[in-house]
């Protein structure tokens, strides 16, 4: 029998995913296909990503739901932005990111995105796939394109790619990420995440 806390977490994370799917065609394509088999999209979500001005402040919602900061990974540092990951067994990881303050954060795409869309919606969800090339071909057959090249070599721990960005009011809004993982790797490789970040600004 489920707990009240567990049901609250389910509702909160499912609500984020449902709202994302309503606004992202690539996610709709995946969700509709998976619903036909009874699988659904939710069980395959690897992580969800929230952009914000203040990681620690924004993370309070997820901490209140029982997620914990992943101290093993620690603070993920990139060229002009940084992130923290929050986890709760049985749920997708929560990836929360922001620009550095001051000169180091100059040119980061996160602040203008948050100014435009806020930090209560998801920038992307990542769907765990077994074969990223096949997943790309499946989407392409449904008239959904990916941008750039697959980040991560074939056979490596982690391979990722974003779909072409949805556009809202002429600005890049949300993307779907395809994630292929191997050998139990659950982390986020900085060079790859930075490459994906740069690809998400393309319309």
CSV table of C-alpha atoms in Angstrom, one decimal:
chain,number,residue,atom,x,y,z
A,1,UNK,CA,0.0,0.0,0.0
A,2,UNK,CA,1.4,3.4,-1.0
A,3,UNK,CA,2.3,6.2,1.5
A,4,UNK,CA,0.9,9.7,1.4
A,5,UNK,CA,4.4,11.0,0.8
A,6,UNK,CA,5.0,8.6,-2.1
A,7,UNK,CA,1.7,9.6,-3.7
A,8,UNK,CA,2.7,13.3,-3.4
A,9,UNK,CA,6.0,12.7,-5.0
A,10,UNK,CA,4.4,10.7,-7.8
A,11,UNK,CA,1.9,13.5,-8.5
A,12,UNK,CA,4.5,16.2,-8.4
A,13,UNK,CA,7.0,14.5,-10.8
A,14,UNK,CA,4.2,13.2,-13.1
A,15,UNK,CA,2.8,16.7,-13.3
A,16,UNK,CA,6.1,18.1,-14.4
A,17,UNK,CA,6.4,15.4,-17.1
A,18,UNK,CA,2.8,15.8,-18.2
A,19,UNK,CA,3.2,19.5,-18.7
A,20,UNK,CA,6.4,19.0,-20.6
A,21,UNK,CA,4.8,16.4,-22.9
A,22,UNK,CA,1.9,18.8,-23.7
A,23,UNK,CA,4.4,21.4,-24.9
A,24,UNK,CA,7.0,19.3,-26.7
A,25,UNK,CA,6.2,17.4,-29.9
A,26,UNK,CA,9.2,15.0,-29.6
A,27,UNK,CA,8.0,13.9,-26.1
A,28,UNK,CA,4.5,13.5,-27.5
A,29,UNK,CA,5.8,11.1,-30.2
A,30,UNK,CA,7.6,9.0,-27.7
A,31,UNK,CA,4.7,9.1,-25.2
A,32,UNK,CA,2.0,8.1,-27.7
A,33,UNK,CA,4.1,5.2,-28.9
A,34,UNK,CA,4.9,3.9,-25.5
A,35,UNK,CA,1.3,4.3,-24.2
A,36,UNK,CA,0.2,1.8,-27.0
A,37,UNK,CA,2.4,-0.9,-25.3
A,38,UNK,CA,1.3,0.0,-21.8
A,39,UNK,CA,4.8,1.2,-20.9
A,40,UNK,CA,4.3,4.9,-20.9
A,41,UNK,CA,6.9,7.6,-20.9
A,42,UNK,CA,7.3,8.0,-17.1
A,43,UNK,CA,9.3,4.8,-16.3
A,44,UNK,CA,11.9,5.7,-19.0
A,45,UNK,CA,12.6,9.2,-17.8
A,46,UNK,CA,16.3,9.3,-16.8
A,47,UNK,CA,16.3,12.8,-15.5
A,48,UNK,CA,14.4,16.1,-15.6
A,49,UNK,CA,16.2,19.5,-15.9
A,50,UNK,CA,15.2,22.8,-14.2
A,51,UNK,CA,16.9,26.0,-15.2
A,52,UNK,CA,16.9,28.7,-12.5
A,53,UNK,CA,18.6,31.8,-11.1
A,54,UNK,CA,19.3,30.1,-7.7
A,55,UNK,CA,19.9,26.3,-7.6
A,56,UNK,CA,19.7,26.0,-3.8
A,57,UNK,CA,16.5,28.0,-3.5
A,58,UNK,CA,14.8,26.1,-6.4
A,59,UNK,CA,15.9,22.7,-5.0
A,60,UNK,CA,13.8,23.2,-1.8
A,61,UNK,CA,10.7,21.9,-3.6
A,62,UNK,CA,12.4,18.6,-4.4
A,63,UNK,CA,14.1,18.3,-1.0
A,64,UNK,CA,10.7,18.7,0.6
A,65,UNK,CA,9.6,15.7,-1.5
A,66,UNK,CA,12.4,13.5,-0.1
A,67,UNK,CA,15.0,14.0,-2.8
A,68,UNK,CA,18.6,14.3,-1.6
A,69,UNK,CA,21.5,16.2,-3.0
A,70,UNK,CA,23.9,13.8,-4.7
A,71,UNK,CA,27.1,14.5,-2.7
A,72,UNK,CA,29.0,11.8,-4.5
A,73,UNK,CA,28.7,13.7,-7.8
A,74,UNK,CA,29.0,17.1,-6.0
A,75,UNK,CA,28.7,20.4,-7.8
A,76,UNK,CA,29.0,20.0,-11.6
A,77,UNK,CA,31.0,22.8,-13.0
A,78,UNK,CA,31.0,23.9,-16.7
A,79,UNK,CA,32.4,26.9,-18.6
A,80,UNK,CA,29.8,29.5,-17.5
A,81,UNK,CA,27.2,27.5,-15.6
A,82,UNK,CA,26.9,24.9,-12.9
A,83,UNK,CA,24.5,22.3,-11.6
A,84,UNK,CA,23.5,20.0,-8.7
A,85,UNK,CA,21.7,16.7,-9.0
A,86,UNK,CA,19.1,15.5,-6.6
A,87,UNK,CA,18.0,11.9,-6.3
A,88,UNK,CA,15.3,9.8,-4.7
A,89,UNK,CA,15.1,6.0,-5.2
A,90,UNK,CA,12.5,5.0,-7.8
A,91,UNK,CA,12.3,8.4,-9.4
A,92,UNK,CA,14.1,10.3,-12.2
A,93,UNK,CA,17.1,12.4,-11.1
A,94,UNK,CA,16.5,16.1,-10.8
A,95,UNK,CA,19.2,18.2,-12.5
A,96,UNK,CA,19.1,21.9,-11.5
A,97,UNK,CA,21.3,24.4,-13.2
A,98,UNK,CA,22.2,28.1,-13.2
A,99,UNK,CA,24.7,30.5,-14.6
A,100,UNK,CA,27.8,31.6,-12.6
A,101,UNK,CA,27.5,35.1,-11.2
A,102,UNK,CA,29.7,37.8,-12.4
A,103,UNK,CA,32.0,37.7,-15.4
A,104,UNK,CA,32.3,33.9,-15.5
A,105,UNK,CA,28.6,33.6,-16.2
A,106,UNK,CA,28.6,36.0,-19.1
A,107,UNK,CA,27.2,34.6,-22.3
A,108,UNK,CA,25.3,31.7,-20.6
A,109,UNK,CA,22.0,30.9,-22.1
A,110,UNK,CA,20.3,30.1,-18.8
A,111,UNK,CA,19.5,33.6,-17.4
A,112,UNK,CA,17.7,34.8,-20.6
A,113,UNK,CA,15.8,31.5,-20.8
A,114,UNK,CA,14.7,31.8,-17.1
A,115,UNK,CA,13.7,35.4,-17.6
A,116,UNK,CA,11.5,34.4,-20.6
A,117,UNK,CA,10.0,31.1,-19.3
A,118,UNK,CA,10.5,31.1,-15.5
A,119,UNK,CA,11.9,28.2,-13.4
A,120,UNK,CA,8.6,26.3,-12.8
A,121,UNK,CA,8.7,24.6,-16.2
A,122,UNK,CA,11.3,22.0,-17.4
A,123,UNK,CA,13.9,22.9,-20.0
A,124,UNK,CA,14.1,19.2,-20.9
A,125,UNK,CA,13.5,15.6,-19.9
A,126,UNK,CA,15.9,12.8,-20.8
A,127,UNK,CA,14.5,9.5,-22.0
A,128,UNK,CA,16.6,6.4,-21.4
A,129,UNK,CA,17.0,4.5,-24.6
A,130,UNK,CA,18.8,1.2,-25.4
A,131,UNK,CA,20.0,2.2,-28.9
A,132,UNK,CA,20.3,6.0,-29.5
A,133,UNK,CA,20.8,5.6,-33.3
A,134,UNK,CA,17.5,3.7,-33.6
A,135,UNK,CA,15.7,6.2,-31.4
A,136,UNK,CA,17.0,9.0,-33.6
A,137,UNK,CA,15.8,7.1,-36.7
A,138,UNK,CA,12.4,6.5,-35.1
A,139,UNK,CA,11.9,10.2,-34.4
A,140,UNK,CA,13.1,11.2,-37.8
A,141,UNK,CA,10.5,9.0,-39.3
A,142,UNK,CA,7.9,11.0,-37.3
A,143,UNK,CA,9.3,14.3,-38.7
A,144,UNK,CA,11.2,15.1,-35.4
A,145,UNK,CA,14.8,16.0,-35.9
A,146,UNK,CA,17.8,16.0,-33.5
A,147,UNK,CA,20.5,18.7,-33.6
A,148,UNK,CA,24.2,18.2,-33.8
A,149,UNK,CA,26.0,14.9,-33.4
A,150,UNK,CA,25.6,12.3,-30.7
A,151,UNK,CA,27.7,13.3,-27.7
A,152,UNK,CA,29.7,10.3,-26.5
A,153,UNK,CA,31.5,7.6,-28.4
A,154,UNK,CA,29.8,4.3,-29.3
A,155,UNK,CA,30.3,1.9,-26.4
A,156,UNK,CA,31.1,4.6,-23.8
A,157,UNK,CA,29.4,5.0,-20.5
A,158,UNK,CA,27.1,7.8,-21.6
A,159,UNK,CA,25.8,8.9,-25.0
A,160,UNK,CA,23.3,11.8,-25.5
A,161,UNK,CA,21.6,14.0,-28.0
A,162,UNK,CA,18.9,16.7,-28.0
A,163,UNK,CA,16.0,17.0,-30.3
A,164,UNK,CA,15.5,20.3,-32.2
A,165,UNK,CA,14.2,22.9,-29.9
A,166,UNK,CA,10.5,23.7,-29.6
A,167,UNK,CA,10.0,27.4,-30.2
A,168,UNK,CA,7.8,29.7,-28.2
A,169,UNK,CA,7.5,33.4,-29.1
A,170,UNK,CA,10.5,33.0,-31.4
A,171,UNK,CA,12.8,31.7,-28.7
A,172,UNK,CA,14.2,28.2,-28.1
A,173,UNK,CA,12.0,26.7,-25.4
A,174,UNK,CA,12.2,22.9,-24.6
A,175,UNK,CA,14.1,19.9,-26.0
A,176,UNK,CA,13.8,16.2,-25.5
A,177,UNK,CA,17.1,14.4,-24.6
A,178,UNK,CA,17.9,10.8,-25.7
A,179,UNK,CA,20.2,9.2,-23.2
A,180,UNK,CA,22.0,5.9,-23.7
A,181,UNK,CA,23.8,4.6,-20.6
A,182,UNK,CA,26.1,1.6,-20.0
A,183,UNK,CA,27.8,-0.3,-17.2
A,184,UNK,CA,25.6,1.2,-14.5
A,185,UNK,CA,26.9,4.7,-15.0
A,186,UNK,CA,24.5,7.2,-13.5
A,187,UNK,CA,26.6,10.4,-13.7
A,188,UNK,CA,26.8,13.4,-15.9
A,189,UNK,CA,30.0,14.0,-17.8
A,190,UNK,CA,30.9,17.7,-17.9
A,191,UNK,CA,32.2,18.0,-21.5
A,192,UNK,CA,29.1,16.2,-22.8
A,193,UNK,CA,26.6,18.3,-20.8
A,194,UNK,CA,28.3,21.5,-21.9
A,195,UNK,CA,28.1,20.3,-25.6
A,196,UNK,CA,24.4,19.5,-25.2
A,197,UNK,CA,23.8,22.9,-23.6
A,198,UNK,CA,25.3,24.7,-26.6
A,199,UNK,CA,23.2,22.6,-29.0
A,200,UNK,CA,19.9,23.6,-27.2
A,201,UNK,CA,20.1,27.2,-28.4
A,202,UNK,CA,19.5,26.1,-32.0
A,203,UNK,CA,16.0,26.7,-33.4
